[in-house]
Short mmCIF file of N, CA, C and O in Angstrom, two decimals:
data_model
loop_
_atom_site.label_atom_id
_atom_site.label_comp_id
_atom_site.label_asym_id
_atom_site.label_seq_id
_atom_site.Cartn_x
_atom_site.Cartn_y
_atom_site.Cartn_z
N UNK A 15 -28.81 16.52 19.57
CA UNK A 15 -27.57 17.03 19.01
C UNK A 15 -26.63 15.88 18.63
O UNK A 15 -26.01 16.04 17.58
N UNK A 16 -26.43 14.79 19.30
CA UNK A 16 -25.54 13.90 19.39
C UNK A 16 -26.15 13.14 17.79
O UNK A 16 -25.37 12.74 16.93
N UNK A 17 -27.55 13.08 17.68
CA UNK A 17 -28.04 12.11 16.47
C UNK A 17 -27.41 12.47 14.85
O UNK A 17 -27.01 11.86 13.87
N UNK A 18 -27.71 14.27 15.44
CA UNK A 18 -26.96 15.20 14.26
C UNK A 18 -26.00 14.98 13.91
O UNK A 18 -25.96 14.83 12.69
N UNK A 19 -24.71 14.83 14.62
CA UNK A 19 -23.96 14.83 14.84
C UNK A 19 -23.19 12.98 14.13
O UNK A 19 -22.14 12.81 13.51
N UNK A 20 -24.03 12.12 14.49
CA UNK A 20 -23.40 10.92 14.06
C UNK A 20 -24.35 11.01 12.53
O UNK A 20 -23.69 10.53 11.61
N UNK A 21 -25.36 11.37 12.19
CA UNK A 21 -25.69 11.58 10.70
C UNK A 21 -24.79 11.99 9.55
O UNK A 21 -24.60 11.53 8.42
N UNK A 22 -24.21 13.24 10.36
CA UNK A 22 -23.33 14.03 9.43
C UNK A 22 -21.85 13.50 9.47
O UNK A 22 -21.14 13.94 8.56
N UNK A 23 -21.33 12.76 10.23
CA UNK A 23 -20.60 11.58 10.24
C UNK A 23 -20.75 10.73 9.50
O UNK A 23 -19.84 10.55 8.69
N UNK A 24 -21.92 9.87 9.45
CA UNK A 24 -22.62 9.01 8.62
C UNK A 24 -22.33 8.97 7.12
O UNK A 24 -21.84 8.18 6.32
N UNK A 25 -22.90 10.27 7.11
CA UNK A 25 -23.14 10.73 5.41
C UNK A 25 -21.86 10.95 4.64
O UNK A 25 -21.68 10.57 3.48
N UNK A 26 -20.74 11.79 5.63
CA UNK A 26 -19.18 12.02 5.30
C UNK A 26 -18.89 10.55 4.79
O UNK A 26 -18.94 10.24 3.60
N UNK A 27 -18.62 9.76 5.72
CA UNK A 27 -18.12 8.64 5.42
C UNK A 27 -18.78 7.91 4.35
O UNK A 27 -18.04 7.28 3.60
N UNK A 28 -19.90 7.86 4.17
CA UNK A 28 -20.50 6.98 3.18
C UNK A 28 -20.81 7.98 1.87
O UNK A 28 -20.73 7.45 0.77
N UNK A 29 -21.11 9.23 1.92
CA UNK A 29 -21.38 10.27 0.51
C UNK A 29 -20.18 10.64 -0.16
O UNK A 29 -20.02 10.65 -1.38
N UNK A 30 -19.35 10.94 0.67
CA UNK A 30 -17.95 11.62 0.04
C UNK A 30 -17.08 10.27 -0.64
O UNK A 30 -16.76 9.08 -0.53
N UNK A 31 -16.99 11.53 -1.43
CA UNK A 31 -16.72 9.51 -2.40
C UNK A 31 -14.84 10.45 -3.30
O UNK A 31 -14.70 11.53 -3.86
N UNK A 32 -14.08 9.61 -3.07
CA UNK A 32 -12.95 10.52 -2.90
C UNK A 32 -11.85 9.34 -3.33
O UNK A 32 -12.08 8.21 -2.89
N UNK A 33 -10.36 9.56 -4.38
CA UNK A 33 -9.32 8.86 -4.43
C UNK A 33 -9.10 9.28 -3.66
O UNK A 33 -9.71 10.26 -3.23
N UNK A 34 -7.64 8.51 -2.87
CA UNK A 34 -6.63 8.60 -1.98
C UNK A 34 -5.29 8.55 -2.68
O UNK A 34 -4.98 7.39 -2.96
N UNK A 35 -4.53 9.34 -3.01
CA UNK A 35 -2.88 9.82 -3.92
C UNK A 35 -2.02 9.51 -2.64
O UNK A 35 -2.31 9.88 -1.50
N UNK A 36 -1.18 8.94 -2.91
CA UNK A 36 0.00 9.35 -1.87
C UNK A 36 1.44 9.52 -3.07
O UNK A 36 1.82 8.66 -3.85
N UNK A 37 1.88 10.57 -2.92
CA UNK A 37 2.94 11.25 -3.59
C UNK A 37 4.32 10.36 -2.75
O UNK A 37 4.54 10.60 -1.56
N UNK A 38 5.12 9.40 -3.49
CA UNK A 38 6.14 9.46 -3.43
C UNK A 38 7.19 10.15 -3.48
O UNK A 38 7.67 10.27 -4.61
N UNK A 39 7.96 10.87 -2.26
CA UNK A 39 9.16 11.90 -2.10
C UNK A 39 10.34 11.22 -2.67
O UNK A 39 10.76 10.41 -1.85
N UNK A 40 11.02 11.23 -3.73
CA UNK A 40 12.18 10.87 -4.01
C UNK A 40 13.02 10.67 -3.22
O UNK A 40 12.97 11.31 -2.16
N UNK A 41 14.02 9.76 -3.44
CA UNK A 41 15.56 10.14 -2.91
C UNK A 41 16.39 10.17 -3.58
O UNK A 41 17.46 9.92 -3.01
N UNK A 42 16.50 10.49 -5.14
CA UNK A 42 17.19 11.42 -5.82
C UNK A 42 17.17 12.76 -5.66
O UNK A 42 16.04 13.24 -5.56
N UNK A 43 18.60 13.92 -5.58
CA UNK A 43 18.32 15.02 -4.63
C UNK A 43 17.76 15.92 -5.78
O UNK A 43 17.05 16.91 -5.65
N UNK A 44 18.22 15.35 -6.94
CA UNK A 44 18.72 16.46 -8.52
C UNK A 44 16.59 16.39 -8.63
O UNK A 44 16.19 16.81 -9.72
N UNK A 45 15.57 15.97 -7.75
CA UNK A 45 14.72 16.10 -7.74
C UNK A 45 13.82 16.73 -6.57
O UNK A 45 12.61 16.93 -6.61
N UNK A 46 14.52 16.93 -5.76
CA UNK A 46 14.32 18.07 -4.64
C UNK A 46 13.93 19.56 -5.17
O UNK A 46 14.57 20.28 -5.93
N UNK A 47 12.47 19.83 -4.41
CA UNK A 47 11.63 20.74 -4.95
C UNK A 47 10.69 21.33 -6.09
O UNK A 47 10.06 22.36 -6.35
N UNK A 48 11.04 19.75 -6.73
CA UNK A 48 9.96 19.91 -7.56
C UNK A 48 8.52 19.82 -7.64
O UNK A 48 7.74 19.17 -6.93
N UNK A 49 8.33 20.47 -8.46
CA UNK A 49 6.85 21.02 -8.11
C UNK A 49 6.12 20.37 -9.12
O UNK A 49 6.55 20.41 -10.27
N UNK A 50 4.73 19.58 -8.75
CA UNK A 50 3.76 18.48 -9.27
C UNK A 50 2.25 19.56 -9.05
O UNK A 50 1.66 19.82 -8.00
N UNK A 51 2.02 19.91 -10.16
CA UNK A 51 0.16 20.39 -10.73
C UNK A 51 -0.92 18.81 -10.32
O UNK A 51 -0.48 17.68 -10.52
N UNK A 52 -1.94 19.00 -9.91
CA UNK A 52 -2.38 17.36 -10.01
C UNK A 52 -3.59 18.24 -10.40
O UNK A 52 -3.85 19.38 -10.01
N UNK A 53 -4.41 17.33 -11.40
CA UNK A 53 -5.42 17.94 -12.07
C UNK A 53 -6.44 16.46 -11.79
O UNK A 53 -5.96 15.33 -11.68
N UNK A 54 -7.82 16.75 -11.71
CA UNK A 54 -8.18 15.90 -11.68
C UNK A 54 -9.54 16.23 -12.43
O UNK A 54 -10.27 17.10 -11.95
N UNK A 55 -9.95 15.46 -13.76
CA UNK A 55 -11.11 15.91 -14.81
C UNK A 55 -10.65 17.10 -15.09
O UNK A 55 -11.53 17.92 -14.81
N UNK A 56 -9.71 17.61 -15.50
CA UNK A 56 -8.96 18.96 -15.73
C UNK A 56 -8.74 19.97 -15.20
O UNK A 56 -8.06 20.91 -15.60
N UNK A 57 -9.58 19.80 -13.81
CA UNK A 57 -9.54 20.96 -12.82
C UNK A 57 -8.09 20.20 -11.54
O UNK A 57 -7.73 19.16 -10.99
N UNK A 58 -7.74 21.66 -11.68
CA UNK A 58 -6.39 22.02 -10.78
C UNK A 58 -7.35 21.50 -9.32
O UNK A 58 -8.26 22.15 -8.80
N UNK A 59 -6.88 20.25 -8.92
CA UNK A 59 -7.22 19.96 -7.43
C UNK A 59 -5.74 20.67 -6.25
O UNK A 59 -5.78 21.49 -5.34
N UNK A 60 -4.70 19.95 -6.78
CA UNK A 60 -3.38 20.51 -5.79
C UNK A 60 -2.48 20.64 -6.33
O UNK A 60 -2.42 20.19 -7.47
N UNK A 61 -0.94 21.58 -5.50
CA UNK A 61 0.20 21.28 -6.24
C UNK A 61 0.94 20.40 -4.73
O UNK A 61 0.61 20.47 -3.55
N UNK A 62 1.73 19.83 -5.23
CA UNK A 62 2.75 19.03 -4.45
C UNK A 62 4.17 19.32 -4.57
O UNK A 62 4.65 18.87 -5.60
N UNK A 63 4.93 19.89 -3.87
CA UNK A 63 6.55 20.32 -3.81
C UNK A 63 7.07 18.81 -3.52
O UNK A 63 6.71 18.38 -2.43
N UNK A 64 7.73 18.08 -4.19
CA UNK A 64 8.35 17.63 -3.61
C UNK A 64 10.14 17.52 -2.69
O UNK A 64 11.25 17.83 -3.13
N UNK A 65 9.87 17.13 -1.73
CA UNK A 65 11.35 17.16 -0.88
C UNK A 65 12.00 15.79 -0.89
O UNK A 65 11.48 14.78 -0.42
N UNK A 66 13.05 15.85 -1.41
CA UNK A 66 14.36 14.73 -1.39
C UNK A 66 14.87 14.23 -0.29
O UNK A 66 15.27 15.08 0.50
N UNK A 67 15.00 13.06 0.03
CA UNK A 67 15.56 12.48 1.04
C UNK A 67 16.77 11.80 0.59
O UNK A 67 17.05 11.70 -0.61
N UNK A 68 17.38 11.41 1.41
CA UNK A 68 18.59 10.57 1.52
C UNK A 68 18.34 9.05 1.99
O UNK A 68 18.97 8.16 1.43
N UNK A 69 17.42 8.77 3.03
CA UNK A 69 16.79 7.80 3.64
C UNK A 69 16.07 7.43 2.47
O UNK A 69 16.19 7.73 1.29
N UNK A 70 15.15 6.57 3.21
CA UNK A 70 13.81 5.88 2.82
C UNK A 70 12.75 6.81 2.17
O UNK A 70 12.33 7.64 2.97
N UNK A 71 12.43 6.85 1.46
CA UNK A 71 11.00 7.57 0.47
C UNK A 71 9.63 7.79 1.68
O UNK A 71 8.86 6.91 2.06
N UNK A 72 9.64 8.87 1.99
CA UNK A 72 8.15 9.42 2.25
C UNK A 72 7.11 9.54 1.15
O UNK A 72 7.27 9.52 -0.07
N UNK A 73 6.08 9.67 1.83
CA UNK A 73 4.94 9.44 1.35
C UNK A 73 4.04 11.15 1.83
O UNK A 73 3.90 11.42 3.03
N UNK A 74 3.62 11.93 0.94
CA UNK A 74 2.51 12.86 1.23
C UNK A 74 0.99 12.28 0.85
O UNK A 74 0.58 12.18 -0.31
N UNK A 75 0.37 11.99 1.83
CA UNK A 75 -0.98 11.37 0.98
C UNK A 75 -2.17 12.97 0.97
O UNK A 75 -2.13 13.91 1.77
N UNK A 76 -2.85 12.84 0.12
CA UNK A 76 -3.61 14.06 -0.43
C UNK A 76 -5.27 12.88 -1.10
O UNK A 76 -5.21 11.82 -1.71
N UNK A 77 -6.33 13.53 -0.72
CA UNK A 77 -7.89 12.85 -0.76
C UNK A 77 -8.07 14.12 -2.05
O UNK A 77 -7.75 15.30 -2.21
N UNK A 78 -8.66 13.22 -2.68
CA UNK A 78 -9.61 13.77 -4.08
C UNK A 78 -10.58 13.64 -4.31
O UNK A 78 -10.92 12.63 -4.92
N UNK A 79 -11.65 14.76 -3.87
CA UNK A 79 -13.09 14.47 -4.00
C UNK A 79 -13.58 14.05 -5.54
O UNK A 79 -12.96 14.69 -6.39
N UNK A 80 -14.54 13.13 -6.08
CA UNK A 80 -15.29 12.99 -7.21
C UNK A 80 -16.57 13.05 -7.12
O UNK A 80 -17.01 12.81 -6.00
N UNK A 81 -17.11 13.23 -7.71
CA UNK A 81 -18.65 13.53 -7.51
C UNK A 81 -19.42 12.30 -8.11
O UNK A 81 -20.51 11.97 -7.64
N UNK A 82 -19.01 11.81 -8.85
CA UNK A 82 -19.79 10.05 -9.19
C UNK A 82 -18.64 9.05 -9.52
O UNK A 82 -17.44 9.26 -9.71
N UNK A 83 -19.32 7.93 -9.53
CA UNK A 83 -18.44 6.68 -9.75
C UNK A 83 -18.27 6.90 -11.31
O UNK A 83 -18.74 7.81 -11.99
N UNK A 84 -17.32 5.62 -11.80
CA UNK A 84 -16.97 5.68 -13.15
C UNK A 84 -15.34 6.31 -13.54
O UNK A 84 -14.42 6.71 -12.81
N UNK A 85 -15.44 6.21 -14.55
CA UNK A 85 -14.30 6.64 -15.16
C UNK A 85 -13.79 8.11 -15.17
O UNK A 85 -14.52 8.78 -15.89
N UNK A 86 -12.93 8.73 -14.69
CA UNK A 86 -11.82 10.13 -14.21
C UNK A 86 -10.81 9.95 -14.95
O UNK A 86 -10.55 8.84 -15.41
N UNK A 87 -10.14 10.92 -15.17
CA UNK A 87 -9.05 11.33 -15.69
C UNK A 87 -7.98 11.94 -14.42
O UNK A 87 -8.50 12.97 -13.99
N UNK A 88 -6.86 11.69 -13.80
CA UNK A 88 -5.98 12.00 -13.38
C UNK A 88 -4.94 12.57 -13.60
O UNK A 88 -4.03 11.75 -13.44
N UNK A 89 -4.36 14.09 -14.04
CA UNK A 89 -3.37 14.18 -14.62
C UNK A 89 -2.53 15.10 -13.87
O UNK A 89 -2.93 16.06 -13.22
N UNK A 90 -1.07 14.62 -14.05
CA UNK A 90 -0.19 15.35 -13.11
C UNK A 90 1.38 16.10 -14.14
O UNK A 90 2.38 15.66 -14.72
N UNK A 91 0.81 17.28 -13.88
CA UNK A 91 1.78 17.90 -14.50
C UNK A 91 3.39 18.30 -14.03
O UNK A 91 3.60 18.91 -12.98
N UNK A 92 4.32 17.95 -14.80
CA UNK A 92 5.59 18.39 -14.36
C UNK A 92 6.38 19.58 -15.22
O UNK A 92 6.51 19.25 -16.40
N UNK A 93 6.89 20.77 -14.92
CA UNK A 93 7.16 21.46 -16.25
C UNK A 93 6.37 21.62 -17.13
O UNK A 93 5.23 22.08 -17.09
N UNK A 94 7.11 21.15 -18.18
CA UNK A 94 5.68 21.32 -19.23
C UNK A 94 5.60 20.05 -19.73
O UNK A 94 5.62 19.92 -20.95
N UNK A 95 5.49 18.88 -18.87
CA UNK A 95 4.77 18.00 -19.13
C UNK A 95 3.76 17.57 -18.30
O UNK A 95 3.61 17.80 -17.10
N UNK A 96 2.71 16.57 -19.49
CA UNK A 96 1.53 16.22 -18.46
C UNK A 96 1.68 14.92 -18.80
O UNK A 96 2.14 14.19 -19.68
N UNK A 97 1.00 14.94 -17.50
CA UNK A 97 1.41 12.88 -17.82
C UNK A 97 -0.24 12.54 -17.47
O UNK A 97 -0.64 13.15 -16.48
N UNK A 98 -1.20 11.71 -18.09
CA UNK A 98 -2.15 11.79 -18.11
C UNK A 98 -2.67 9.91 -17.67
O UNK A 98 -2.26 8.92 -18.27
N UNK A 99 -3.70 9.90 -16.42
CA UNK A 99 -4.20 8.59 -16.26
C UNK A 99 -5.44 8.46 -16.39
O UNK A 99 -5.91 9.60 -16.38
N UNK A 100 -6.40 7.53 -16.54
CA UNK A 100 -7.47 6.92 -16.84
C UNK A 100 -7.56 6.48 -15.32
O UNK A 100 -6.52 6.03 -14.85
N UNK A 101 -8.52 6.55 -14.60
CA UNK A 101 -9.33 5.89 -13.29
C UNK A 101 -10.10 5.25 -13.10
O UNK A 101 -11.12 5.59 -13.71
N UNK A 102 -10.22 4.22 -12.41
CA UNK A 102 -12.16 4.10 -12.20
C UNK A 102 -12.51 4.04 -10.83
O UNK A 102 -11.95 3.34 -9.99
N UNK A 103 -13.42 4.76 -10.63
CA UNK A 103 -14.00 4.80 -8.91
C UNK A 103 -15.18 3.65 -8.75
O UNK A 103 -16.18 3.58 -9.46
N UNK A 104 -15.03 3.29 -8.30
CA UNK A 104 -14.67 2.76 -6.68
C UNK A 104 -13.21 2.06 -7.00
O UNK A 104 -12.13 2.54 -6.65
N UNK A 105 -13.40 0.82 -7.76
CA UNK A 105 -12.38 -0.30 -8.51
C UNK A 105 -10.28 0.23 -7.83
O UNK A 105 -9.30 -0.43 -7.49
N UNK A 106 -10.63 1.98 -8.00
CA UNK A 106 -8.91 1.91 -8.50
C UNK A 106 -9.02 3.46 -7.34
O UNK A 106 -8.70 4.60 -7.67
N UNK A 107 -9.52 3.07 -6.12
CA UNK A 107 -9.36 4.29 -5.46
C UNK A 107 -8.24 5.02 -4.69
O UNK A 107 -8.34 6.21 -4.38
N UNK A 108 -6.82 3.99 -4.29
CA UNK A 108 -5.72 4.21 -4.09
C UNK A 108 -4.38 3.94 -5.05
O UNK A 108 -3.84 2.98 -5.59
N UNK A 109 -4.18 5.34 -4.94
CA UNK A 109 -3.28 5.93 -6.10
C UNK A 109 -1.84 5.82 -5.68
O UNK A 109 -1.73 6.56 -4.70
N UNK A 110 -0.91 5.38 -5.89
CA UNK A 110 0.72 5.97 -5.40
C UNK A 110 1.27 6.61 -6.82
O UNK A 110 1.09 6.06 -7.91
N UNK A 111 1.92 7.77 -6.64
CA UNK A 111 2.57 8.35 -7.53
C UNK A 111 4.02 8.61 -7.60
O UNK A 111 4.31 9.31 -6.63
N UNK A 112 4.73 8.43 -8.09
CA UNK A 112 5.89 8.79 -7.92
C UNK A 112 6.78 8.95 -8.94
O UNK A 112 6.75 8.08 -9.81
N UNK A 113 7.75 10.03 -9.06
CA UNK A 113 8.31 10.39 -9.62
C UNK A 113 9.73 10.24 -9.93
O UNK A 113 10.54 10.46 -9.03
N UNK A 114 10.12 9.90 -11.07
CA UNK A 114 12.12 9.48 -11.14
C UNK A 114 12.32 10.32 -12.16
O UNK A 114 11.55 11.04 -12.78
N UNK A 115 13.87 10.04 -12.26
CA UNK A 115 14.44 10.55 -12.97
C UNK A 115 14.70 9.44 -14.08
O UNK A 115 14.52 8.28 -13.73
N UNK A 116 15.20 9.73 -15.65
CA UNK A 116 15.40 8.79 -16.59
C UNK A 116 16.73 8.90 -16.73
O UNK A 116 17.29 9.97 -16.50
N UNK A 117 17.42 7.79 -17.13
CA UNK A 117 19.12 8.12 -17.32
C UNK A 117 19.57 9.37 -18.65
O UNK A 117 20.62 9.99 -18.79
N UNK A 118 18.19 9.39 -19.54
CA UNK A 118 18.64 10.68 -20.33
C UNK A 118 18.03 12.04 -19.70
O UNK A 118 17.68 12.91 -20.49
N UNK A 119 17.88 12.24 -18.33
CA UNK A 119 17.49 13.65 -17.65
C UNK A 119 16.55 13.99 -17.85
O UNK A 119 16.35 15.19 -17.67
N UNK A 120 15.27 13.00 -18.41
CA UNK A 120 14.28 13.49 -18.42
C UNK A 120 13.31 12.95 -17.34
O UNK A 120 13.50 11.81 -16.93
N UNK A 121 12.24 13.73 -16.81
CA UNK A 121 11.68 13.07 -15.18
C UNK A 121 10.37 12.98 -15.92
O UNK A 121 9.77 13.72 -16.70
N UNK A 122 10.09 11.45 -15.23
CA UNK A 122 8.73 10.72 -15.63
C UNK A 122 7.79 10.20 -14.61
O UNK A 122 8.35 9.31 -13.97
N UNK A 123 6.99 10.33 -14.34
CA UNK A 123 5.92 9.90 -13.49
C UNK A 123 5.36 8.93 -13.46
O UNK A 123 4.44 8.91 -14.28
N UNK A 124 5.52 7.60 -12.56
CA UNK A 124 4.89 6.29 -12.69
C UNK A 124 3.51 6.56 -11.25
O UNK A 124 3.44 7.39 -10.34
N UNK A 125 2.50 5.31 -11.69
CA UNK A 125 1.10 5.49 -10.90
C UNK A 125 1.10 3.68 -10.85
O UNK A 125 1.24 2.77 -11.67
N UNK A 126 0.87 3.83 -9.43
CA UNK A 126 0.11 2.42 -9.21
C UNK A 126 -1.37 2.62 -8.90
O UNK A 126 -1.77 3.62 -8.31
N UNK A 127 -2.11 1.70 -9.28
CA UNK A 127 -3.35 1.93 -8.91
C UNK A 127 -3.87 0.52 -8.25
O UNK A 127 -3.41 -0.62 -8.37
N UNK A 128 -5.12 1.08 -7.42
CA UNK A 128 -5.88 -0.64 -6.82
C UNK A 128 -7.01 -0.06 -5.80
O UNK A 128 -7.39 1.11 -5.72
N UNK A 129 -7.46 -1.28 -5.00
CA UNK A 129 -8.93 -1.07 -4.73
C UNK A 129 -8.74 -0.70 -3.26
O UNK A 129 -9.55 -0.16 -2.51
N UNK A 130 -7.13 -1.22 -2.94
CA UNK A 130 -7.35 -1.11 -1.09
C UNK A 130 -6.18 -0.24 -0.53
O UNK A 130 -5.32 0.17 -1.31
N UNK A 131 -6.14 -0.05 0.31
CA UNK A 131 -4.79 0.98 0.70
C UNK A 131 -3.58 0.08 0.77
O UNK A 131 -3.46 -1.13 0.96
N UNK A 132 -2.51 1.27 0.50
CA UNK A 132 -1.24 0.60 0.83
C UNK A 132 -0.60 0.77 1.79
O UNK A 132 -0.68 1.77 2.51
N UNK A 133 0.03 -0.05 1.93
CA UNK A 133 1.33 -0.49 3.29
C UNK A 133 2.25 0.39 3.25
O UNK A 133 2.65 0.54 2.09
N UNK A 134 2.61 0.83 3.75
CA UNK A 134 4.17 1.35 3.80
C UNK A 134 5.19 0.94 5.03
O UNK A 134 5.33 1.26 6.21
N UNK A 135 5.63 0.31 4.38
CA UNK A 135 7.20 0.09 5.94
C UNK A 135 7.94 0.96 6.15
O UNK A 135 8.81 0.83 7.01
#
């Protein structure tokens, strides 16, 4: 049982082949509760509410299964906009996303991408 058991462990860790998103929570408030579609190859993976702080920016991190390496499409919808990214797996597997506001009231979505996880203080 125990062999089973570290196999299927095994295989998780090494088969599941998955980005890592972490959603930046604003601390602009006039962006409190907004709601983020995340599509990934065009299929609806999650939505994300975001909550406003006053402090320091939280982080929601959310795993995205892919089924092969190579090039993905990432797209995260706000309203009725989509804001659309290019990926590559393995290369660009941690994602930060986050969302502002523009001084003409319109809200835009910036993406960092890279190969290793990020820090957060």
């Amino acid at each position: 049982m125990k062999k089973v058991l570290l196999l299927l462990i095994i295989f998780c860790l090494f088969g599941c082949k998955k980005f890592v998103v972490s959603f930046e929570q604003p601390t602009d408030m006039k962006l409190d509760n907004l709601k983020l579609e995340v599509l990934l190859d065009k299929k609806k993976v999650q939505e994300i509410n975001l909550k406003a702080t006053n402090a320091m920016p939280t982080y929601e991190t959310a795993e995205l299964s892919v089924s092969d390496e190579g090039k993905h499409q990432l797209q995260v919808k706000v309203k009725d906009t989509i804001f659309t990214y290019d990926i590559k797996y393995p290369e660009e597997r941690y994602i930060l996303v986050s969302a502002y506001l523009k001084k003409n009231g319109k809200i835009h979505i910036g993406i960092l991408k890279q190969a290793y996880k990020y820090r957060f203080h």
